XYZ file of C-alpha atoms in Angstrom:
749
model
C 60.688 1.530 70.274
C 61.601 1.702 73.969
C 58.646 2.594 76.214
C 60.608 5.419 77.901
C 61.335 7.027 74.537
C 57.744 6.907 73.275
C 56.350 9.852 75.364
C 59.273 12.078 74.308
C 58.680 11.068 70.690
C 55.013 11.989 70.931
C 55.805 15.367 72.501
C 58.318 16.185 69.767
C 55.898 15.085 67.059
C 53.100 17.288 68.426
C 55.338 20.302 69.163
C 54.548 22.170 65.878
C 50.830 21.800 66.500
C 51.128 23.076 70.079
C 53.240 26.042 68.926
C 50.661 26.916 66.265
C 47.765 26.790 68.743
C 49.674 28.863 71.305
C 50.492 31.459 68.628
C 46.831 31.776 67.627
C 45.735 32.147 71.257
C 48.400 34.803 71.903
C 47.536 36.756 68.759
C 43.825 36.652 69.576
C 44.425 37.878 73.121
C 46.527 40.809 71.848
C 43.854 41.777 69.310
C 41.132 41.713 71.956
C 43.213 43.776 74.327
C 44.164 46.577 71.940
C 41.603 46.224 69.148
C 38.362 48.091 68.616
C 34.892 46.578 68.713
C 34.783 46.261 64.925
C 38.078 44.363 64.894
C 36.787 42.044 67.628
C 33.638 41.421 65.618
C 35.731 40.491 62.579
C 37.826 38.073 64.651
C 34.673 36.529 66.152
C 33.165 36.075 62.690
C 36.436 34.546 61.479
C 36.437 31.994 64.293
C 32.792 31.172 63.600
C 33.529 30.569 59.931
C 36.557 28.427 60.835
C 34.382 26.251 63.085
C 31.831 25.795 60.296
C 34.546 24.827 57.794
C 36.231 22.566 60.389
C 33.016 20.603 60.922
C 32.633 20.056 57.186
C 36.297 19.009 56.881
C 36.032 16.645 59.870
C 32.980 14.914 58.411
C 34.759 14.338 55.091
C 38.033 13.230 56.691
C 36.853 10.903 59.469
C 33.517 9.786 57.959
C 31.551 9.315 61.221
C 28.823 6.680 61.260
C 26.299 9.298 62.350
C 27.257 12.228 60.102
C 23.737 13.690 60.432
C 24.469 14.818 63.998
C 27.624 16.602 62.903
C 25.761 18.306 60.075
C 23.302 19.502 62.736
C 26.240 21.060 64.601
C 27.373 22.542 61.299
C 23.984 24.235 60.932
C 23.985 25.338 64.590
C 27.406 27.001 64.218
C 26.202 28.835 61.100
C 23.066 30.100 62.871
C 24.991 31.173 65.969
C 27.366 33.070 63.687
C 24.508 35.391 62.708
C 22.352 35.110 65.831
C 25.077 35.890 68.354
C 26.527 38.570 66.072
C 23.187 40.368 66.014
C 22.630 40.077 69.746
C 23.675 43.351 71.387
C 22.148 45.850 73.740
C 18.343 45.461 73.290
C 17.842 49.115 74.288
C 19.819 50.154 71.198
C 19.075 47.465 68.575
C 15.738 47.534 66.759
C 13.140 45.017 67.901
C 13.192 43.257 64.523
C 16.917 42.624 64.722
C 16.620 41.248 68.241
C 13.758 38.933 67.181
C 15.809 37.632 64.248
C 18.750 37.047 66.591
C 16.569 35.071 68.989
C 14.986 33.015 66.192
C 18.377 32.026 64.774
C 19.818 31.286 68.210
C 16.843 29.088 69.189
C 17.149 27.247 65.862
C 20.820 26.630 66.614
C 19.933 25.233 70.051
C 17.361 22.956 68.423
C 20.031 21.553 66.096
C 22.492 21.037 68.988
C 19.815 19.226 70.985
C 19.010 17.052 67.956
C 22.667 16.066 67.549
C 23.141 15.187 71.229
C 19.837 13.302 71.385
C 20.762 11.225 68.315
C 24.083 10.212 69.852
C 22.422 9.279 73.141
C 19.679 7.255 71.474
C 22.260 5.438 69.358
C 24.127 4.460 72.510
C 20.962 3.281 74.244
C 17.694 1.720 73.198
C 15.550 4.203 71.315
C 12.723 3.318 73.719
C 14.703 4.671 76.693
C 14.347 8.451 76.813
C 15.630 8.737 80.388
C 18.660 10.978 79.624
C 16.437 13.363 77.647
C 13.912 13.520 80.490
C 16.715 14.257 82.962
C 17.996 17.032 80.716
C 14.475 18.491 80.582
C 14.239 18.497 84.377
C 17.614 20.207 84.670
C 16.511 22.783 82.090
C 13.337 23.425 84.125
C 15.382 23.955 87.267
C 17.689 26.283 85.393
C 14.717 28.180 84.003
C 13.339 28.652 87.519
C 16.642 30.136 88.686
C 16.899 32.259 85.555
C 13.413 33.617 86.164
C 14.200 34.525 89.758
C 17.652 36.022 89.201
C 17.747 37.157 85.581
C 14.225 37.643 84.161
C 12.161 38.907 87.078
C 14.336 42.040 87.659
C 13.704 43.115 84.037
C 9.901 42.877 84.103
C 9.471 46.526 85.181
C 12.379 47.897 83.094
C 12.398 49.527 79.661
C 13.441 46.219 78.078
C 10.685 44.356 76.282
C 9.303 41.431 78.283
C 9.808 38.981 75.404
C 13.456 39.995 75.097
C 13.982 39.660 78.854
C 12.390 36.212 78.897
C 14.376 34.984 75.903
C 17.700 36.071 77.396
C 16.801 34.242 80.614
C 15.767 31.067 78.751
C 19.159 30.623 77.069
C 21.084 29.655 80.267
C 18.367 27.099 81.111
C 18.710 25.544 77.660
C 22.489 25.526 78.093
C 22.115 23.621 81.374
C 20.006 20.949 79.664
C 22.520 20.605 76.830
C 25.407 20.294 79.289
C 23.491 17.510 81.063
C 23.316 15.574 77.788
C 27.006 16.049 76.965
C 27.974 14.998 80.496
C 25.940 11.832 80.062
C 27.816 11.081 76.830
C 31.149 11.675 78.540
C 30.378 9.515 81.552
C 29.112 6.646 79.397
C 32.262 6.633 77.232
C 34.700 3.923 78.252
C 37.688 5.748 76.780
C 38.596 9.384 77.055
C 36.933 11.057 74.108
C 38.707 14.344 73.367
C 36.005 15.407 70.955
C 33.320 15.110 73.645
C 35.464 17.022 76.160
C 35.944 19.822 73.653
C 32.199 19.918 72.979
C 31.664 20.241 76.729
C 34.021 23.238 76.746
C 31.943 24.676 73.894
C 28.652 24.372 75.780
C 30.096 25.623 79.072
C 31.503 28.654 77.245
C 28.098 29.360 75.708
C 26.496 29.021 79.161
C 28.972 31.490 80.666
C 28.373 33.940 77.831
C 24.579 33.680 78.074
C 24.616 34.064 81.851
C 26.942 37.063 81.602
C 24.754 38.709 78.930
C 21.554 38.160 80.951
C 23.260 39.283 84.173
C 24.367 42.597 82.674
C 20.837 43.246 81.418
C 19.189 42.341 84.738
C 21.519 44.666 86.680
C 21.165 47.511 84.168
C 24.930 47.420 83.676
C 26.715 48.255 80.408
C 27.364 45.151 78.357
C 31.034 44.415 77.664
C 31.213 43.274 74.026
C 34.886 42.386 74.395
C 34.183 39.974 77.249
C 31.267 38.341 75.452
C 33.174 38.080 72.175
C 36.090 36.430 73.952
C 33.803 33.846 75.553
C 32.113 32.996 72.263
C 35.467 32.805 70.451
C 36.500 30.137 72.959
C 33.257 28.272 72.164
C 33.870 28.403 68.407
C 37.519 27.343 68.801
C 36.551 24.358 70.965
C 33.885 23.328 68.451
C 36.412 23.463 65.593
C 38.962 21.362 67.516
C 36.238 18.841 68.419
C 35.316 18.410 64.756
C 38.955 17.910 63.729
C 39.689 15.295 66.401
C 39.579 11.597 65.265
C 37.276 10.781 68.189
C 34.506 12.701 66.442
C 33.740 9.538 64.447
C 32.957 7.509 67.596
C 30.456 9.759 69.347
C 27.595 7.273 69.090
C 29.676 4.233 70.082
C 28.574 2.725 73.358
C 31.807 1.661 75.041
C 30.444 0.646 78.427
C 27.149 0.444 80.261
C 25.439 3.738 80.896
C 25.830 4.913 84.524
C 22.119 5.017 85.261
C 22.407 5.239 89.031
C 25.025 7.996 88.936
C 22.964 10.003 86.452
C 19.878 9.652 88.600
C 21.763 10.854 91.658
C 23.127 13.881 89.794
C 19.701 14.765 88.391
C 18.074 14.380 91.796
C 20.647 16.561 93.557
C 20.427 19.330 90.962
C 16.627 19.351 90.978
C 16.548 19.411 94.775
C 19.010 22.318 94.838
C 16.756 24.201 92.440
C 13.709 23.463 94.617
C 15.510 24.594 97.759
C 16.547 27.797 96.055
C 12.977 28.269 94.879
C 11.590 27.941 98.395
C 13.913 30.692 99.610
C 12.980 33.171 96.901
C 9.340 32.282 96.313
C 8.180 34.909 98.750
C 10.125 37.712 97.032
C 7.923 37.848 93.943
C 7.553 41.328 92.489
C 3.952 40.856 91.373
C 1.129 38.397 91.219
C 2.116 37.386 87.683
C 5.688 36.841 88.881
C 4.407 34.668 91.725
C 2.212 32.654 89.339
C 5.148 31.986 87.022
C 7.400 30.966 89.909
C 4.719 28.696 91.350
C 4.026 27.140 87.943
C 7.697 26.442 87.327
C 8.124 24.996 90.803
C 5.034 22.806 90.311
C 6.364 21.622 86.949
C 9.701 20.710 88.589
C 8.022 18.795 91.409
C 5.584 16.980 89.091
C 8.363 16.193 86.629
C 10.576 14.861 89.414
C 7.733 12.697 90.694
C 6.956 11.333 87.215
C 10.658 10.778 86.597
C 10.874 8.746 89.797
C 7.784 6.751 88.899
C 9.180 6.082 85.440
C 12.509 5.013 86.906
C 10.736 2.586 89.229
C 8.684 1.241 86.325
C 11.778 0.762 84.175
C 13.517 -0.965 87.050
C 10.577 -3.309 87.620
C 10.353 -4.123 83.894
C 14.105 -4.656 83.797
C 13.894 -7.019 86.767
C 10.975 -8.868 85.168
C 12.906 -9.189 81.913
C 15.991 -10.392 83.778
C 13.945 -12.991 85.659
C 12.324 -14.159 82.415
C 15.670 -14.433 80.603
C 17.175 -16.290 83.552
C 14.342 -18.843 83.504
C 13.880 -19.290 79.737
C 15.956 -20.502 76.827
C 16.826 -17.726 74.381
C 16.667 -19.919 71.245
C 13.375 -21.749 71.792
C 11.585 -19.543 74.310
C 10.964 -22.637 76.457
C 11.621 -22.680 80.204
C 15.142 -23.839 81.050
C 16.199 -26.367 83.660
C 15.955 -23.803 86.492
C 12.159 -24.037 86.183
C 12.029 -27.784 86.812
C 12.004 -27.624 90.655
C 9.125 -25.131 90.571
C 7.080 -27.235 88.140
C 7.819 -30.419 90.069
C 6.735 -28.762 93.328
C 3.553 -27.509 91.670
C 2.646 -30.989 90.437
C 3.492 -32.591 93.777
C 1.178 -30.177 95.605
C -1.891 -30.979 93.458
C -4.392 -33.760 94.169
C -5.211 -34.667 90.562
C -5.245 -38.313 89.501
C -2.296 -40.033 87.901
C 1.461 -40.093 88.378
C 4.064 -37.384 87.990
C 6.099 -38.260 84.907
C 9.279 -37.009 83.308
C 9.977 -37.609 79.624
C 13.621 -37.216 78.636
C 13.571 -36.475 74.885
C 16.802 -36.691 72.871
C 17.068 -36.011 69.111
C 18.840 -39.071 67.694
C 20.726 -37.802 64.653
C 20.853 -34.075 65.312
C 24.665 -34.020 64.988
C 24.376 -34.968 61.322
C 22.246 -31.868 60.692
C 24.778 -29.647 62.458
C 27.732 -31.179 60.615
C 26.044 -31.132 57.222
C 24.356 -27.715 57.217
C 26.055 -25.737 59.997
C 25.027 -24.472 63.412
C 22.601 -21.842 62.086
C 20.447 -24.545 60.484
C 21.000 -26.666 63.590
C 19.494 -23.867 65.669
C 16.530 -23.784 63.275
C 16.085 -27.514 63.837
C 16.189 -27.126 67.633
C 13.632 -24.307 67.538
C 11.344 -26.265 65.186
C 11.594 -29.416 67.309
C 10.805 -27.406 70.446
C 7.720 -25.963 68.749
C 6.517 -29.455 67.757
C 7.011 -30.842 71.244
C 5.160 -27.908 72.801
C 2.312 -28.276 70.282
C 2.019 -32.044 70.884
C 1.903 -32.200 74.683
C -1.129 -31.167 76.708
C -1.592 -27.573 77.935
C -1.023 -28.738 81.516
C 2.395 -30.226 80.670
C 5.620 -28.216 80.832
C 8.327 -28.521 78.169
C 11.865 -27.590 79.222
C 14.954 -27.302 77.064
C 17.382 -29.235 79.218
C 20.619 -28.976 77.203
C 21.652 -28.969 73.543
C 19.245 -31.270 71.700
C 17.685 -32.622 74.913
C 14.228 -31.693 76.192
C 12.244 -32.642 79.281
C 8.465 -32.878 79.471
C 7.021 -32.899 82.994
C 3.387 -33.422 83.895
C 0.865 -35.670 85.617
C -1.363 -38.334 84.039
C -2.183 -42.058 84.061
C -0.028 -44.818 82.534
C -1.997 -45.263 79.274
C -2.011 -41.499 78.763
C 1.791 -41.445 79.088
C 2.118 -44.114 76.378
C -0.184 -42.180 74.043
C 1.707 -38.954 74.671
C 5.117 -40.548 74.005
C 3.954 -42.204 70.767
C 2.509 -38.895 69.589
C 5.812 -37.144 70.297
C 7.862 -39.761 68.439
C 5.538 -39.687 65.411
C 5.388 -35.894 65.325
C 9.159 -35.424 65.493
C 9.694 -38.044 62.775
C 7.827 -35.884 60.248
C 10.049 -33.923 57.808
C 11.453 -30.561 58.890
C 11.414 -27.797 56.269
C 14.511 -25.731 57.082
C 16.135 -22.822 55.243
C 18.896 -25.018 53.777
C 16.989 -28.247 53.093
C 14.206 -30.580 54.126
C 15.502 -33.169 56.553
C 14.408 -35.834 59.013
C 15.361 -36.582 62.593
C 14.048 -39.036 65.135
C 13.758 -38.989 68.899
C 14.537 -41.416 71.700
C 12.514 -40.931 74.882
C 13.148 -42.185 78.403
C 10.294 -42.231 80.917
C 10.381 -42.021 84.698
C 7.149 -41.827 86.697
C 6.234 -41.794 90.362
C 3.163 -41.624 92.578
C 5.193 -40.536 95.598
C 5.356 -36.838 96.370
C 8.554 -37.342 98.352
C 10.667 -38.397 95.373
C 13.695 -36.257 94.576
C 13.514 -34.475 91.231
C 17.174 -35.116 90.355
C 16.625 -38.852 90.856
C 13.688 -38.861 88.445
C 15.660 -36.932 85.819
C 18.572 -39.343 86.145
C 16.231 -42.318 85.794
C 14.551 -40.836 82.702
C 18.010 -40.134 81.228
C 19.064 -43.747 81.834
C 15.867 -45.023 80.210
C 16.467 -42.730 77.212
C 19.919 -44.200 76.600
C 18.456 -47.685 76.863
C 15.823 -46.750 74.274
C 18.498 -45.271 72.004
C 20.496 -48.506 72.182
C 17.475 -50.360 70.781
C 17.338 -48.216 67.626
C 15.804 -44.982 66.390
C 12.338 -43.709 67.385
C 12.090 -45.839 70.518
C 11.035 -45.181 74.091
C 11.616 -47.036 77.337
C 10.458 -46.901 80.949
C 12.975 -46.880 83.747
C 12.968 -50.000 85.942
C 15.290 -51.615 88.457
C 17.071 -53.664 85.810
C 18.173 -50.445 84.143
C 19.312 -49.120 87.500
C 21.411 -52.236 88.025
C 22.956 -52.051 84.558
C 23.602 -48.328 84.968
C 25.301 -48.936 88.306
C 27.334 -51.753 86.795
C 28.393 -49.506 83.922
C 29.580 -46.830 86.358
C 31.506 -49.418 88.363
C 33.055 -50.806 85.172
C 34.083 -47.342 83.994
C 35.669 -46.628 87.373
C 37.567 -49.915 87.407
C 38.631 -49.515 83.777
C 40.552 -46.356 84.569
C 44.133 -47.376 85.174
C 43.707 -50.837 83.624
C 46.534 -50.119 81.168
C 48.824 -48.852 83.903
C 48.093 -51.908 86.068
C 48.797 -54.276 83.169
C 45.305 -55.820 83.231
C 44.839 -55.868 79.459
C 45.629 -59.047 77.565
C 45.542 -59.718 73.843
C 44.360 -63.003 72.372
C 44.747 -63.899 68.729
C 42.474 -65.661 66.250
C 43.880 -66.906 62.940
C 42.753 -65.907 59.447
C 43.588 -68.673 56.961
C 43.934 -69.217 53.240
C 40.881 -71.229 52.224
C 42.892 -73.226 49.675
C 45.528 -74.485 52.162
C 44.013 -73.542 55.524
C 47.384 -72.106 56.444
C 47.404 -69.145 58.854
C 48.433 -65.897 57.158
C 47.072 -63.278 59.567
C 46.322 -63.096 63.277
C 43.502 -60.817 64.469
C 44.254 -59.193 67.845
C 41.326 -59.363 70.284
C 41.560 -57.554 73.616
C 40.622 -59.111 76.961
C 40.413 -57.453 80.382
C 41.663 -59.488 83.319
C 39.741 -57.968 86.216
C 38.424 -59.435 89.450
C 39.820 -62.866 88.657
C 37.806 -63.145 85.442
C 38.769 -62.580 81.830
C 36.221 -60.173 80.328
C 35.372 -60.058 76.610
C 35.330 -56.766 74.636
C 31.524 -56.607 74.636
C 31.590 -56.099 78.399
C 33.777 -53.005 78.461
C 34.634 -51.565 75.019
C 31.361 -49.629 74.729
C 31.908 -48.147 78.188
C 35.502 -47.297 77.270
C 34.233 -45.439 74.191
C 31.663 -43.447 76.168
C 34.244 -42.458 78.828
C 37.065 -41.504 76.405
C 39.259 -44.394 77.582
C 39.224 -46.211 74.258
C 42.146 -44.225 72.860
C 44.477 -45.322 75.640
C 43.232 -48.924 75.458
C 43.408 -49.046 71.649
C 46.979 -47.743 71.600
C 48.031 -50.324 74.200
C 46.431 -53.174 72.231
C 48.193 -52.001 69.074
C 51.536 -51.839 70.914
C 51.132 -55.356 72.366
C 49.969 -56.798 69.026
C 52.968 -55.413 67.135
C 55.344 -56.599 69.813
C 53.827 -60.087 69.655
C 53.968 -60.048 65.845
C 57.714 -59.518 66.107
C 57.903 -62.545 68.440
C 55.886 -64.662 65.980
C 58.207 -63.632 63.148
C 61.251 -64.612 65.191
C 59.599 -68.000 65.773
C 59.451 -68.525 62.024
C 55.802 -67.715 61.347
C 55.402 -65.572 58.202
C 52.213 -63.837 59.237
C 50.860 -60.301 59.565
C 48.748 -58.720 62.289
C 45.216 -57.273 62.134
C 44.004 -54.890 64.871
C 40.517 -53.434 65.347
C 40.161 -49.633 65.434
C 37.344 -47.950 67.341
C 35.238 -45.235 65.655
C 36.571 -42.867 68.321
C 40.163 -43.620 67.275
C 39.227 -43.179 63.628
C 38.245 -39.574 64.378
C 41.593 -38.894 66.077
C 43.902 -37.018 63.740
C 46.952 -38.287 65.646
C 46.263 -41.966 64.828
C 48.599 -42.198 61.777
C 51.460 -40.722 63.793
C 50.860 -43.163 66.647
C 50.835 -46.125 64.239
C 54.070 -44.959 62.589
C 55.805 -44.607 65.969
C 54.718 -48.081 67.165
C 55.851 -49.644 63.890
C 59.299 -48.076 64.363
C 59.499 -49.315 67.942
C 58.675 -52.883 66.808
C 60.983 -52.831 63.787
C 58.081 -53.609 61.435
C 56.787 -52.185 58.153
C 53.377 -50.756 57.384
C 52.581 -53.767 55.168
C 52.908 -56.004 58.246
C 49.843 -54.372 59.809
C 46.134 -54.340 58.934
C 43.640 -52.083 60.697
C 39.993 -53.145 60.840
C 37.248 -50.503 60.812
C 33.510 -51.066 60.876
C 31.127 -49.862 58.212
C 29.106 -47.939 60.797
C 32.263 -46.072 61.875
C 32.707 -44.832 58.311
C 29.089 -43.690 58.101
C 29.521 -41.436 61.168
C 31.983 -39.102 59.422
C 33.198 -40.462 56.096
C 35.157 -37.332 55.151
C 37.280 -37.240 58.315
C 37.720 -41.027 58.142
C 38.884 -40.859 54.516
C 41.647 -38.403 55.369
C 43.003 -40.581 58.179
C 42.644 -43.809 56.160
C 44.454 -42.247 53.194
C 47.370 -41.308 55.463
C 47.509 -44.843 56.862
C 47.308 -46.396 53.393
C 50.209 -44.164 52.306
C 52.273 -45.996 54.960
C 51.294 -49.333 53.280
C 49.005 -50.232 56.182
C 46.173 -52.470 54.934
C 42.666 -51.150 55.592
C 40.057 -53.838 56.331
C 36.311 -53.182 56.355
C 34.829 -55.320 59.123
C 31.200 -56.571 59.363
C 30.510 -55.811 55.699
C 26.825 -55.965 54.807
C 25.330 -54.804 58.099
C 25.885 -51.102 57.478
C 24.132 -48.740 55.111
C 26.955 -47.088 53.186
C 26.830 -47.160 49.404
C 29.331 -49.018 47.240
C 30.155 -45.796 45.414
C 31.211 -44.187 48.678
C 33.214 -47.221 49.788
C 34.959 -47.248 46.416
C 36.473 -43.843 47.297
C 38.153 -45.263 50.418
C 41.515 -47.118 50.428
C 39.974 -50.460 51.459
C 42.049 -53.538 50.645
C 39.975 -56.259 52.323
C 36.328 -56.930 53.187
C 35.140 -59.201 55.975
C 31.676 -60.636 55.311
C 29.764 -60.498 58.584
C 29.294 -63.757 60.460
C 25.517 -63.315 60.499
C 25.430 -64.101 56.747
C 27.843 -67.057 56.962
C 25.749 -68.607 59.747
C 22.766 -68.841 57.354
C 24.597 -71.255 55.063
C 22.918 -74.650 55.352
C 20.155 -73.364 57.611
C 17.780 -71.834 55.071
C 17.153 -72.089 51.377
C 18.147 -68.495 50.811
C 21.294 -68.624 52.965
C 23.670 -69.697 50.202
C 22.202 -67.284 47.668
C 22.446 -64.417 50.164
C 26.164 -65.037 50.721
C 26.632 -65.356 46.954
C 24.993 -61.973 46.415
C 27.080 -60.308 49.125
C 30.252 -61.845 47.710
C 29.412 -60.555 44.238
C 28.695 -57.123 45.674
C 32.038 -57.136 47.502
C 33.911 -58.067 44.321
C 32.391 -54.994 42.652
C 34.768 -52.807 44.651
C 37.077 -54.908 43.838
C 38.909 -56.157 46.945
C 39.863 -59.438 48.630
C 37.259 -61.099 50.836
C 37.378 -62.735 54.271
C 34.458 -64.868 55.452
C 33.914 -64.478 59.215
C 32.316 -66.969 61.578
C 33.078 -70.210 59.679
C 32.276 -73.023 62.119
C 31.378 -76.085 59.995
C 32.869 -77.916 57.065
C 29.699 -77.251 55.068
C 30.238 -73.500 55.480
C 33.919 -73.900 54.579
C 33.106 -75.780 51.368
C 30.463 -73.189 50.444
C 32.825 -70.228 50.733
C 35.595 -72.127 48.931
C 33.171 -72.696 46.060
C 32.561 -68.938 45.957
C 36.331 -68.404 45.528
C 36.595 -66.573 48.824
C 40.374 -66.514 49.441
C 40.397 -66.012 53.213
C 38.311 -67.267 56.119
C 38.116 -66.964 59.890
C 36.120 -68.829 62.503
C 36.088 -71.477 65.190
C 36.622 -74.170 62.547
C 40.170 -72.852 62.079
C 40.880 -71.772 65.635
C 39.426 -69.949 68.615
C 41.000 -66.810 70.114
C 43.931 -67.799 72.336
C 46.990 -66.201 74.000
C 50.281 -65.780 72.145
C 51.914 -68.784 73.838
C 49.275 -71.108 72.410
C 50.065 -70.078 68.845
C 53.813 -70.184 69.434
C 53.513 -73.737 70.750
C 51.211 -74.763 67.907
C 53.632 -73.262 65.395
C 56.552 -75.118 66.942
C 54.646 -78.420 66.735
C 53.804 -77.774 63.090
C 57.460 -77.048 62.328
C 58.564 -80.237 64.112
C 56.145 -82.353 62.078
C 57.646 -81.025 58.878
């Protein structure tokens, strides 16, 4: 619907309701103008009953979360129906009737206050009674004014003192209630019609109570018509509030409570009351009057002082809590990284023996816990690990949650003490964790940086400990390492390599060499394995020098795609030269987690004019262990394109045969470390035999890697291994070398 039409549509839709309300208002006004007092009383009672029924209907229709508060208003409306109806001229009505009226009216106020207080406490913490205290102070100020202007003039009249006091108390109570409803309105983010209508209700009651008390204090005849009209407006507003949909959201906190604004309003109103009190304090009619005025004024001043002290205390506690939350981790309760400079400065300023040390603790296989059991259990693991670290270190040491599953321990001690502390941490973390979902194990790698100089920069020490931690992690699980200059040099070299590696594809610095895979029966080449080289700085660099860095810097995807493109292009050239071979390309674990890999392979095959069966992709066993479920999905999609899946370095991983059997693996490559044992030890041949038998259990074809001698070649041929690869058959070389060798072989035929 057009935006310009929508307002007109709403007006037309609500027109019958507006006409009905206007008709009721007009009819009521006519009745009050021409009707007698009995008729006005009947109309007032009718409106009161309608408000009671409306509250009950609103509760059933809109089902508010806090229906108890609305039932309190239901009870208050019912009590006001009788209490206000009985309240007339106290010089005419019997004392018993007036007492009953006051009892019912006070009970109604109690129920209204209960409803408003419940809504306020639901919006705020139940420990924060500030709005209720402010309402009490406003009520005290109102009571002081009521005493001076409305109660005191009646003390020497023929009206009973109790009646005079009660009629003066009602406006003060109204003022406190209005303070509470104003707080609810101000703290509501959206315009709440129900709250606004309740405000109209309370203001109407205040006007009626003030008018009633004013007429009594001035010995003027009470106008029942005026009072009835005011209370009818109150009942009508209450009924409309209960029938508005916003009545179900009264306790919803939609934005932060305006504490400062509320405090300013409360302060101004109390000060106005005090100023008024000072002006009229000297006009007391009697000693008792003066005592009451002085007592009320003292209560206001003491209450204001206590309110201010409480506000300051709350502010200080709030600031302390904010500082604590800013400096501590919410999950573990440990200090966060913002506390490190303070702790480092504290240690540097002491004269105790030993060196300042930083332990950089990283949980090795935490990701597996998160992936297997979810982040909730992962949070349990982090909290439990933090508790163990804190319980293991010395009381003088500080444990900081640095980030994620990384912790820092900072302290001062001697070298042997550092070693003992680190070993204790590694052993303690390696113990089983009893979590809600399961019992599990993790390990920790720890890097150590220590200094005796007080002038060292904290960030440098953290970086050194981080570098040492990664070095320890590269050595295996549950290891630790000290930072030294050799690590600094290797870290600097790694950064320089990563910087230089960016743009290597664009600059055309990548080259691909090929190593043949042969049939063991004929030693004829059937597959070429593509091996990347980086031509940088006038030197040809092997994959071991840069592939790991490319993986850690997210460059491996770009490099892997370029190698695949070059390899397929060169395969097409080899085919044109008459070589009936296929191509095998290594895939990084990072690429294997990329859901776009099958699409990239399909596109490159189309560009080269090749089929899926012309390509084999080699994945390592450790890559499959990282995330076997995601890998299976991608491998299944590749296998559906007839791409051969090769498991490289078989035997060095830890995956089970049953799990490997579920994957679309067509070929296994026995790792060169097993082939190299042939002829060197008594168990070398039997070890290869066992691995070969295990591989056939899948069952798949087998390639023996790293064949360098004739003895090794004869051994694998005897094991009926169909394919082999190694220096005995050819070293990695550029494409031109294999084209030339192929041409020579063809010429000899």
